Amino acid sequence: MARGSFPGIRRAMLDFVGAYLVDFETSARAAGLTLAQARVLGLAAVEPSSMKDLAARFGCDPSNLTAKVDRLIALGLVERRPDPEDGRVKLIAATPAGVAASAALCHSRDWLAEVLDGLTAEEAALVQTAFDLLVNRAAPA
């Protein structure tokens, strides 16, 4: 198919992602965090990661995340710890307070919960399949 031949899909994605980001930013602000800080916290709460790995997820240079990570450290939400596989590398990991804050942030996002709760099991499976397909196709080779 020709590039740009899916205007309906593009529009739907822009609308959904826009609404998702507004909801995410509102929840982050209510928690006293920026959108980027909330995203770093969420990633660190799922799995400790190096600055290099976090930067790859953000599509930026690791130096662009330093201030965000430093702020989360100052708030007691994440910490730098040695990588058990390579002591030269520091991992960014959520503290227990950070895990709790990340969970609270997820629970405060009513908009997404309402959207997902309104789906039937079949619709949820279809959405999961579609997102998996898009994420896998978008992954760098």
mmCIF file of C-alpha atoms in Angstrom:
data_model
loop_
_atom_site.group_PDB
_atom_site.id
_atom_site.type_symbol
_atom_site.label_atom_id
_atom_site.label_comp_id
_atom_site.label_asym_id
_atom_site.label_seq_id
_atom_site.Cartn_x
_atom_site.Cartn_y
_atom_site.Cartn_z
ATOM 1 C CA MET A 1 0.000 0.000 0.000
ATOM 2 C CA ALA A 2 1.078 3.546 -0.641
ATOM 3 C CA ARG A 3 2.506 5.612 2.185
ATOM 4 C CA GLY A 4 -0.224 7.514 3.992
ATOM 5 C CA SER A 5 -2.984 5.286 2.656
ATOM 6 C CA PHE A 6 -4.497 4.739 6.103
ATOM 7 C CA PRO A 7 -5.861 8.179 7.055
ATOM 8 C CA GLY A 8 -8.548 6.673 9.294
ATOM 9 C CA ILE A 9 -5.982 4.718 11.292
ATOM 10 C CA ARG A 10 -3.668 7.735 11.534
ATOM 11 C CA ARG A 11 -6.508 9.950 12.758
ATOM 12 C CA ALA A 12 -7.702 7.373 15.290
ATOM 13 C CA MET A 13 -4.163 6.911 16.628
ATOM 14 C CA LEU A 14 -3.617 10.667 16.919
ATOM 15 C CA ASP A 15 -6.926 11.073 18.746
ATOM 16 C CA PHE A 16 -6.264 8.178 21.123
ATOM 17 C CA VAL A 17 -2.635 9.071 21.833
ATOM 18 C CA GLY A 18 -3.599 12.710 22.361
ATOM 19 C CA ALA A 19 -6.299 11.816 24.880
ATOM 20 C CA TYR A 20 -3.963 9.321 26.570
ATOM 21 C CA LEU A 21 -1.209 11.929 26.936
ATOM 22 C CA VAL A 22 -3.587 14.549 28.349
ATOM 23 C CA ASP A 23 -4.770 12.024 30.935
ATOM 24 C CA PHE A 24 -1.211 10.894 31.729
ATOM 25 C CA GLU A 25 0.056 14.474 32.092
ATOM 26 C CA THR A 26 -2.878 15.423 34.331
ATOM 27 C CA SER A 27 -2.170 12.443 36.600
ATOM 28 C CA ALA A 28 1.573 13.166 36.620
ATOM 29 C CA ARG A 29 0.988 16.816 37.532
ATOM 30 C CA ALA A 30 -1.351 15.811 40.347
ATOM 31 C CA ALA A 31 1.504 13.635 41.689
ATOM 32 C CA GLY A 32 3.943 16.559 41.455
ATOM 33 C CA LEU A 33 5.810 15.088 38.485
ATOM 34 C CA THR A 34 6.376 16.040 34.894
ATOM 35 C CA LEU A 35 5.217 13.667 32.194
ATOM 36 C CA ALA A 36 8.819 12.593 31.541
ATOM 37 C CA GLN A 37 9.512 12.024 35.255
ATOM 38 C CA ALA A 38 6.367 9.911 35.553
ATOM 39 C CA ARG A 39 7.439 7.875 32.550
ATOM 40 C CA VAL A 40 10.949 7.280 33.964
ATOM 41 C CA LEU A 41 9.385 6.286 37.290
ATOM 42 C CA GLY A 42 6.991 3.874 35.586
ATOM 43 C CA LEU A 43 9.801 2.217 33.646
ATOM 44 C CA ALA A 44 12.025 1.988 36.752
ATOM 45 C CA ALA A 45 9.156 0.491 38.749
ATOM 46 C CA VAL A 46 8.730 -2.286 36.183
ATOM 47 C CA GLU A 47 12.420 -3.099 35.766
ATOM 48 C CA PRO A 48 15.685 -1.424 36.823
ATOM 49 C CA SER A 49 17.360 -0.031 33.714
ATOM 50 C CA SER A 50 20.581 1.707 32.765
ATOM 51 C CA MET A 51 20.479 5.317 31.640
ATOM 52 C CA LYS A 52 21.406 4.049 28.175
ATOM 53 C CA ASP A 53 18.397 1.712 28.106
ATOM 54 C CA LEU A 54 16.058 4.404 29.442
ATOM 55 C CA ALA A 55 17.350 6.855 26.843
ATOM 56 C CA ALA A 56 16.702 4.305 24.098
ATOM 57 C CA ARG A 57 13.082 4.029 25.292
ATOM 58 C CA PHE A 58 12.800 7.841 25.167
ATOM 59 C CA GLY A 59 14.665 8.153 21.874
ATOM 60 C CA CYS A 60 17.202 10.566 23.333
ATOM 61 C CA ASP A 61 20.745 10.811 24.657
ATOM 62 C CA PRO A 62 21.237 9.587 28.251
ATOM 63 C CA SER A 63 22.389 13.077 29.274
ATOM 64 C CA ASN A 64 18.870 14.348 28.506
ATOM 65 C CA LEU A 65 17.494 12.176 31.330
ATOM 66 C CA THR A 66 20.006 13.091 34.045
ATOM 67 C CA ALA A 67 17.994 15.979 35.523
ATOM 68 C CA LYS A 68 14.794 13.927 35.465
ATOM 69 C CA VAL A 69 16.454 11.011 37.263
ATOM 70 C CA ASP A 70 18.180 13.362 39.726
ATOM 71 C CA ARG A 71 14.799 14.911 40.599
ATOM 72 C CA LEU A 72 13.256 11.469 41.177
ATOM 73 C CA ILE A 73 16.233 10.558 43.389
ATOM 74 C CA ALA A 74 15.758 13.778 45.382
ATOM 75 C CA LEU A 75 12.104 12.813 45.877
ATOM 76 C CA GLY A 76 13.160 9.358 47.098
ATOM 77 C CA LEU A 77 11.341 7.617 44.244
ATOM 78 C CA VAL A 78 14.302 6.049 42.429
ATOM 79 C CA GLU A 79 17.895 5.223 43.219
ATOM 80 C CA ARG A 80 21.057 4.435 41.325
ATOM 81 C CA ARG A 81 22.417 0.982 42.108
ATOM 82 C CA PRO A 82 25.235 -1.076 40.610
ATOM 83 C CA ASP A 83 24.338 -3.489 37.840
ATOM 84 C CA PRO A 84 25.017 -6.965 39.277
ATOM 85 C CA GLU A 85 26.253 -8.090 35.850
ATOM 86 C CA ASP A 86 28.530 -5.087 35.227
ATOM 87 C CA GLY A 87 29.612 -3.033 38.230
ATOM 88 C CA ARG A 88 30.643 -0.138 35.974
ATOM 89 C CA VAL A 89 26.995 0.404 35.019
ATOM 90 C CA LYS A 90 24.443 2.015 37.319
ATOM 91 C CA LEU A 91 20.823 0.934 37.132
ATOM 92 C CA ILE A 92 17.937 3.275 37.812
ATOM 93 C CA ALA A 93 15.559 1.386 40.091
ATOM 94 C CA ALA A 94 12.381 2.437 41.847
ATOM 95 C CA THR A 95 12.536 2.542 45.628
ATOM 96 C CA PRO A 96 9.630 1.049 47.592
ATOM 97 C CA ALA A 97 8.177 4.582 47.736
ATOM 98 C CA GLY A 98 8.654 4.856 43.972
ATOM 99 C CA VAL A 99 6.891 1.558 43.317
ATOM 100 C CA ALA A 100 3.984 2.763 45.470
ATOM 101 C CA ALA A 101 3.920 6.157 43.721
ATOM 102 C CA SER A 102 3.976 4.490 40.303
ATOM 103 C CA ALA A 103 1.119 2.179 41.293
ATOM 104 C CA ALA A 104 -0.879 5.137 42.635
ATOM 105 C CA LEU A 105 -0.231 7.046 39.420
ATOM 106 C CA CYS A 106 -1.523 4.095 37.393
ATOM 107 C CA HIS A 107 -4.629 3.794 39.568
ATOM 108 C CA SER A 108 -5.343 7.517 39.320
ATOM 109 C CA ARG A 109 -5.661 7.360 35.564
ATOM 110 C CA ASP A 110 -9.421 6.972 35.443
ATOM 111 C CA TRP A 111 -9.786 7.780 31.766
ATOM 112 C CA LEU A 112 -7.784 4.805 30.526
ATOM 113 C CA ALA A 113 -9.355 2.485 33.092
ATOM 114 C CA GLU A 114 -12.823 3.501 31.920
ATOM 115 C CA VAL A 115 -11.877 2.986 28.277
ATOM 116 C CA LEU A 116 -10.408 -0.456 28.912
ATOM 117 C CA ASP A 117 -13.120 -1.554 31.356
ATOM 118 C CA GLY A 118 -15.720 -0.788 28.689
ATOM 119 C CA LEU A 119 -14.277 -3.369 26.302
ATOM 120 C CA THR A 120 -15.602 -6.881 25.947
ATOM 121 C CA ALA A 121 -13.067 -9.712 26.302
ATOM 122 C CA GLU A 122 -13.044 -10.095 22.522
ATOM 123 C CA GLU A 123 -12.489 -6.365 21.966
ATOM 124 C CA ALA A 124 -9.689 -6.314 24.558
ATOM 125 C CA ALA A 125 -7.985 -9.235 22.800
ATOM 126 C CA LEU A 126 -8.322 -7.450 19.448
ATOM 127 C CA VAL A 127 -6.822 -4.228 20.857
ATOM 128 C CA GLN A 128 -3.966 -6.203 22.458
ATOM 129 C CA THR A 129 -3.258 -7.950 19.161
ATOM 130 C CA ALA A 130 -3.324 -4.658 17.246
ATOM 131 C CA PHE A 131 -0.992 -2.914 19.708
ATOM 132 C CA ASP A 132 1.390 -5.893 19.731
ATOM 133 C CA LEU A 133 1.464 -5.837 15.939
ATOM 134 C CA LEU A 134 2.145 -2.092 15.796
ATOM 135 C CA VAL A 135 4.811 -2.177 18.517
ATOM 136 C CA ASN A 136 6.579 -5.117 16.882
ATOM 137 C CA ARG A 137 6.493 -3.457 13.451
ATOM 138 C CA ALA A 138 7.798 -0.192 14.921
ATOM 139 C CA ALA A 139 10.658 -1.849 16.831
ATOM 140 C CA PRO A 140 14.100 -1.058 15.438
ATOM 141 C CA ALA A 141 15.563 -3.821 13.301
#
